[in-house]
XYZ file of C-alpha atoms in Angstrom:
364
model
C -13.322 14.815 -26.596
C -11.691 14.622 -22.777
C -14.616 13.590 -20.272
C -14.014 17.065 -18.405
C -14.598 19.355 -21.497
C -18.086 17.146 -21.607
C -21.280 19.586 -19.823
C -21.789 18.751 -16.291
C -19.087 16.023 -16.533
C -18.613 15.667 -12.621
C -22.033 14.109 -12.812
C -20.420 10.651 -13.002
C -23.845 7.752 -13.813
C -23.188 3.910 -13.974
C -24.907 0.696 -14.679
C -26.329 -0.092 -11.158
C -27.153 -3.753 -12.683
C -23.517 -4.266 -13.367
C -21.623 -2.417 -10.633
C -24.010 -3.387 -7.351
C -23.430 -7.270 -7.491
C -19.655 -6.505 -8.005
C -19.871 -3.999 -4.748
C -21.429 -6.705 -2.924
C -19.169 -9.244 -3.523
C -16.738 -6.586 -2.360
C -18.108 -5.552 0.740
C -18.478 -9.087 1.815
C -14.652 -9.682 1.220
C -13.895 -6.507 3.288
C -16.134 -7.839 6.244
C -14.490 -11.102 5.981
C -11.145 -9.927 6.082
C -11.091 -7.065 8.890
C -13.550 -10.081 10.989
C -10.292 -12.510 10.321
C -7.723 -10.170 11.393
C -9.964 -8.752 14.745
C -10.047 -12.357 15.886
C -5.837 -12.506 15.738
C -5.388 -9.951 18.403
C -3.435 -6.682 18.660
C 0.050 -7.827 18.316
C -0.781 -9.791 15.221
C -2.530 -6.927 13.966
C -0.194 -4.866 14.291
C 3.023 -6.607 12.407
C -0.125 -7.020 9.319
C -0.820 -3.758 9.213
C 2.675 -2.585 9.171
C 3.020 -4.703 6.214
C 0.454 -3.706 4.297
C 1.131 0.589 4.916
C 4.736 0.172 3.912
C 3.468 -2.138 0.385
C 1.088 0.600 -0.535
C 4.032 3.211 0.513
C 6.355 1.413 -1.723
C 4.241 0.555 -4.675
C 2.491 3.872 -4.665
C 6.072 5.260 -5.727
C 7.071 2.623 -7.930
C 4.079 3.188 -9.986
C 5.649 6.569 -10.371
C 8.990 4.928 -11.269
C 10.424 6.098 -7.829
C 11.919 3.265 -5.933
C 11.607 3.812 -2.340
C 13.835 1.275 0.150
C 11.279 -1.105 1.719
C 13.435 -1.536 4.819
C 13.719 2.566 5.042
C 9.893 2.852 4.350
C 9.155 -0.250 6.996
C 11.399 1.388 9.440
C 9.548 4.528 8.714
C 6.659 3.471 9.432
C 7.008 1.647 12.187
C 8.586 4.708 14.474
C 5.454 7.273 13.391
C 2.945 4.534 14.222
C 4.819 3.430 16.891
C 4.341 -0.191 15.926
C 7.580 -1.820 17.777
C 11.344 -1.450 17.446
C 12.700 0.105 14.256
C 16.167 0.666 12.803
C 17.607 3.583 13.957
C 21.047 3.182 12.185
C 18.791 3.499 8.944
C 18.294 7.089 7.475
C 14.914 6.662 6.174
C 14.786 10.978 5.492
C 14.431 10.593 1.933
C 11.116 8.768 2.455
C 9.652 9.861 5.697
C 7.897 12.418 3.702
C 5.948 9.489 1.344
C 4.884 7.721 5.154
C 3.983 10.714 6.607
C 1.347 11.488 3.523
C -0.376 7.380 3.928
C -0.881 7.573 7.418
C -2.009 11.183 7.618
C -4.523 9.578 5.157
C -5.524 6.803 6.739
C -4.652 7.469 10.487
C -7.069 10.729 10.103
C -9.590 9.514 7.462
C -12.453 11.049 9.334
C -10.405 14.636 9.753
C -12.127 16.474 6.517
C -9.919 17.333 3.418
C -9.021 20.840 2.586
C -6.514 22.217 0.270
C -4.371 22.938 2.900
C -4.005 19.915 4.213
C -3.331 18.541 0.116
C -0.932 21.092 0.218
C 0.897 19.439 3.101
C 0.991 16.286 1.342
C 2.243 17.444 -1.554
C 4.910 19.280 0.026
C 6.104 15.735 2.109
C 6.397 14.475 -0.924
C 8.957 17.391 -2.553
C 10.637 18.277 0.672
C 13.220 19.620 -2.198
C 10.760 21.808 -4.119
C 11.934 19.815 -7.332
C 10.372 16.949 -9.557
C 13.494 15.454 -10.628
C 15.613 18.521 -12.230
C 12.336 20.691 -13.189
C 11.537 22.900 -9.870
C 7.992 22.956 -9.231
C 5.382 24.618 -7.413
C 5.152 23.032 -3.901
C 1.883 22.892 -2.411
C 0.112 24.906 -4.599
C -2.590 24.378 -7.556
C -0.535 24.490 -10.786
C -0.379 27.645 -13.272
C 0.069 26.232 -16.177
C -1.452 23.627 -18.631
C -0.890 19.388 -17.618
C -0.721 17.029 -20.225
C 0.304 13.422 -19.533
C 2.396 12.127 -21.987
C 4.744 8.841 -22.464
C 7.955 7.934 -24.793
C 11.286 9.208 -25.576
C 11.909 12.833 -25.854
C 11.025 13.961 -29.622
C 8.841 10.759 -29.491
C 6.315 11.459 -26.821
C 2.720 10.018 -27.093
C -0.108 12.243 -25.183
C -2.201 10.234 -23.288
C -4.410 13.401 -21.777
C -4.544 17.053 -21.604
C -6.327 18.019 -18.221
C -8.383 21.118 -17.715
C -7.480 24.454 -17.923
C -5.070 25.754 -15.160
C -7.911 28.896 -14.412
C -10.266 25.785 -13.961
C -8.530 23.885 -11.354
C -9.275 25.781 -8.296
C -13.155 25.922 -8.868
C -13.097 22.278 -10.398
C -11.153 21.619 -6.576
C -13.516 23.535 -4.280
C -16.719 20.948 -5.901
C -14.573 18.199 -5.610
C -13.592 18.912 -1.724
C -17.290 19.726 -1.379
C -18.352 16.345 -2.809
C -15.213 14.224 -1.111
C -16.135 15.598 2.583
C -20.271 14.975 2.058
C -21.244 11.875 4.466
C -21.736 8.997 2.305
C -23.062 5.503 2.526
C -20.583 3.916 0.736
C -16.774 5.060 0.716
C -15.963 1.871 -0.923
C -17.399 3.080 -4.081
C -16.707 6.843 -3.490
C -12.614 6.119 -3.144
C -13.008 4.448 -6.907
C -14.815 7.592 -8.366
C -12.633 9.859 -5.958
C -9.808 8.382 -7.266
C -10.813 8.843 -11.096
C -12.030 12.425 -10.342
C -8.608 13.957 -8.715
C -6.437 12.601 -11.789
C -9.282 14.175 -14.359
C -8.692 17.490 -12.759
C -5.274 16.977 -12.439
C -4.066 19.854 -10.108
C -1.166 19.497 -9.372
C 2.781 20.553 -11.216
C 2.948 16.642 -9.993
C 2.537 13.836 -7.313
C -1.076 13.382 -8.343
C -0.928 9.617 -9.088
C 0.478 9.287 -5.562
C -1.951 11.719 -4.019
C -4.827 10.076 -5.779
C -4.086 6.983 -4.255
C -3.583 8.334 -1.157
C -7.072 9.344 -1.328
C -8.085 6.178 -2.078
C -6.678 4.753 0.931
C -8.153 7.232 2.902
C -11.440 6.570 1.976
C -11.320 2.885 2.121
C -10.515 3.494 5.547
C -13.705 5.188 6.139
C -15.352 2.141 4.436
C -13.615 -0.130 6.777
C -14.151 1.985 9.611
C -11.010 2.010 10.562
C -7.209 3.142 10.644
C -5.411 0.078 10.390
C -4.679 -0.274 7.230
C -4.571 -4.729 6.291
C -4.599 -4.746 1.928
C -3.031 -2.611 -0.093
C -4.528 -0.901 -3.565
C -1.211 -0.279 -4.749
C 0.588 -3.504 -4.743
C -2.380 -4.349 -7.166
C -2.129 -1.478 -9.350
C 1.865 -1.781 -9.467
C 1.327 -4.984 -10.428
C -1.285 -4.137 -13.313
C 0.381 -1.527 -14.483
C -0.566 -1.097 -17.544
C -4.261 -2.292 -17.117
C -4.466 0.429 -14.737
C -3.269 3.453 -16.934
C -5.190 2.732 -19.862
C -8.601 2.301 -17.627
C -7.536 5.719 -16.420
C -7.063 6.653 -20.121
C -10.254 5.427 -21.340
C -12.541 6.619 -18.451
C -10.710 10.224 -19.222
C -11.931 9.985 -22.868
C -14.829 8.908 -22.047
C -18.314 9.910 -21.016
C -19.976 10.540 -17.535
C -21.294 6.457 -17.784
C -17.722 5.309 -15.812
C -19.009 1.804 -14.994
C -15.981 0.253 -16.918
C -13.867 2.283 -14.500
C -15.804 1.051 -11.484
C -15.685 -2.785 -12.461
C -11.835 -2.318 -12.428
C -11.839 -0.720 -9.083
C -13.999 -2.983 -7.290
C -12.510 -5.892 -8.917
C -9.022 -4.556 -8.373
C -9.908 -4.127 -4.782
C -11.185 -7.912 -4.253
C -7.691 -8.852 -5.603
C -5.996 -6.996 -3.006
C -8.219 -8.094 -0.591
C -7.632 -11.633 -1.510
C -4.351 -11.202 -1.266
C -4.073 -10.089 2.034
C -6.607 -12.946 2.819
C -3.176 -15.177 2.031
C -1.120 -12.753 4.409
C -3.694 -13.619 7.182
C -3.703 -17.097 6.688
C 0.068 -17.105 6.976
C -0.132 -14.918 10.288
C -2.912 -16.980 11.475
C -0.461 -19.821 11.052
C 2.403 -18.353 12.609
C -0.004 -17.288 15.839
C -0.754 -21.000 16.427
C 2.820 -22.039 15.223
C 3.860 -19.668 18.781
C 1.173 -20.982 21.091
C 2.471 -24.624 20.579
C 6.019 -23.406 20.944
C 5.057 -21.644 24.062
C 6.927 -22.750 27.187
C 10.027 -24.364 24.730
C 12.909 -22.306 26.210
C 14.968 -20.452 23.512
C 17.440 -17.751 23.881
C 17.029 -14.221 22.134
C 18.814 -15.043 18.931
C 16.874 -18.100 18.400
C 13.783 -16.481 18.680
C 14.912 -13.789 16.302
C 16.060 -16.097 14.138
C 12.682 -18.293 14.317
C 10.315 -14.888 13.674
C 12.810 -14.308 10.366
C 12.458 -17.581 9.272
C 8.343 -16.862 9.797
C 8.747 -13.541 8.542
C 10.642 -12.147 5.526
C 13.416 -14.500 5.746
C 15.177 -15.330 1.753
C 16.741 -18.657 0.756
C 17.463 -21.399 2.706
C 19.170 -21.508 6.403
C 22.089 -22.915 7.063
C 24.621 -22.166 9.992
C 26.765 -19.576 7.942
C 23.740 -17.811 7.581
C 22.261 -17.832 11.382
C 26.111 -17.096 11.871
C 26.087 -14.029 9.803
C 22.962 -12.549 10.613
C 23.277 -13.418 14.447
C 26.848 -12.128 14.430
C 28.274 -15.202 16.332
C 30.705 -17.860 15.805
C 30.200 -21.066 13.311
C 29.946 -22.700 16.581
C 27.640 -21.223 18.620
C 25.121 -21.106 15.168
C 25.204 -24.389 14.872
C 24.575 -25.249 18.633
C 21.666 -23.025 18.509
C 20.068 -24.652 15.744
C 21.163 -28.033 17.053
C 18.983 -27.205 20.152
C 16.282 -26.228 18.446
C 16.408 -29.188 16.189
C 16.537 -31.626 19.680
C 13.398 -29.428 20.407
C 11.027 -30.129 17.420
C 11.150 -26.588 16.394
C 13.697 -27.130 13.541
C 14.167 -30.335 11.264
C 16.843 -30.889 8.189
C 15.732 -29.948 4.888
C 15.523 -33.227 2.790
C 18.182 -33.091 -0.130
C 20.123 -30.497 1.688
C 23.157 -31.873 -0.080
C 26.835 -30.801 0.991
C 25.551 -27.816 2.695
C 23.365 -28.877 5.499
C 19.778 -26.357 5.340
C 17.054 -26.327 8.098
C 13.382 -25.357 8.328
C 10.590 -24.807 11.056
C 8.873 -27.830 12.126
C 4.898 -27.450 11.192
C 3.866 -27.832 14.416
C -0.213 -28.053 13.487
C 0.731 -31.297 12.050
């Protein structure tokens, strides 16, 4: 038996003994994170939260098996928050529509939900009106039956068969009804939200990306905020598996979902842990600047010193700065020869034939 053909299943219970110490550990993560990032200023903010929209933009999808191009979704993001320069030679089109759903989440997480407004989301993400090959209905609650199901063609494995399609929309008005009621805790109403939406299913598809979506927009209520500094996603993405067959087993389950709530929560310390190590690193890189401060540099050094800070891959050597600066061998190398003379760049030890540099820890 499928928790929704259960009586009264939407009345979700839990072990309060098991769950509450688990949500207080939680919230006292999320206070200690958003209090670590308010103390590194706007700018700094900024470039985190940047980061961690276009992860959960990009993970969200791959979950899905769609691979979105991080430097299209980055650059996405960047021009409809407005968050610094972006790459306009990039056509970023194909996933503009994936943004536009996060931040309309997030950005206007206290704007309440209606089914129009899920039918704008859904229709960002199937500009096209297709799945795939298979057309589907945009923006609308599905018609037909919804099964989830895995494996080769001939060889499929069912994993769930939602409600009813002449369910849905009643099964959607309590769930808008619930998901818009104040509550005193969002952090624990985004994990039941989040089980709730893929029980009912309502959608021809997109609802694992919508779901999480609605995740995000809810924690943002719990954190009180827009900017978005962790992401769910990269989590999930990364616990694939873990994730589906909690899903699974909540869905054949009863209304006690504490097992699905101990995932959550403990899902959402990970990613808050690991954006705890993304702080740490900008918190380093803040102080790294102040000590620089005054050391006079010319434009491509100090592009090439925020790479090397940032997202830079492999090692640096003057072919590289070369390349990427799009300058001779010779003006690299007396670039990172001044900024060697300055104490902002040393030698790499064992750099071998091919001489490689790195930045100079200055908090030594």
């Amino acid at each position: 038996m499928y928790l929704h053909e259960r009586d009264k299943w939407t009345n979700f219970t839990w072990d309060a003994a098991v769950v509450a110490p688990l949500l207080g550990d939680a919230r006292f993560d999320q206070g200690n994170l958003l209090g670590r990032v308010a103390g590194l200023g706007f700018s700094v903010g900024d470039r985190l939260q940047l980061d961690a929209v276009s992860q959960e933009v990009v993970a969200s999808s791959r979950i899905e098996g769609q691979e979105l191009d991080p430097s299209k979704v980055r650059s996405s993001v960047a021009r409809q928050l407005g968050l610094g320069p972006c790459d306009d030679s990039l056509d970023t089109g194909a996933v503009d529509g994936a943004v536009a759903v996060m931040l309309d989440a997030t950005v206007n997480f206290a704007a309440p939900l209606t089914l129009e407004r899920l039918a704008g989301w859904h229709a960002a993400l199937f500009p096209a009106g297709y799945s795939g090959l298979r057309r589907i209905a945009v923006g609308q609650l599905r018609t037909g039956p919804m099964q989830v199901v895995s494996g080769a063609i001939g060889h499929e494995k069912m994993h769930y068969d939602a409600p009813a399609a002449n369910a849905v929309p009643a099964l959607m008005e309590e769930f808008l009804a619930w998901f818009n009621e104040n509550s005193s805790d969002n952090l624990l109403k985004a994990a039941i939200a989040h089980l709730w939406f893929l029980t009912i299913h309502p959608y021809d598809d997109g609802n694992g990306r919508m779901a999480r979506a609605l995740t995000e927009m809810l924690l943002a209520r719990s954190d009180g905020s827009a900017r978005r500094f962790y992401s769910m996603a990269s989590f999930i993405m990364a616990h694939r598996e873990d994730y589906y067959r909690e899903i699974e087993s909540a869905q054949k389950g009863t209304r006690d979902i504490t097992s699905w709530l101990v995932w959550f929560l403990q899902a959402f310390r990970c990613a808050i842990e690991a954006s705890q190590e993304a702080v740490s690193a900008a918190e380093w890189r803040d102080a790294w600047w102040r000590r620089a401060e005054g050391v006079a540099m010319n434009q491509r050094q100090r592009y090439m010193l925020q790479r090397l800070m940032g997202d830079f891959q492999g090692k640096l050597t003057s072919g590289k700065w070369a390349k990427m600066c799009k300058v001779s061998s010779d003006t690299a190398l007396r670039d990172i020869s001044d900024l060697v003379a300055k104490g902002l760049l040393e030698k790499a030890p064992g750099s071998g034939r091919s001489t490689s540099y790195h930045v100079v820890n200055l908090s030594k």
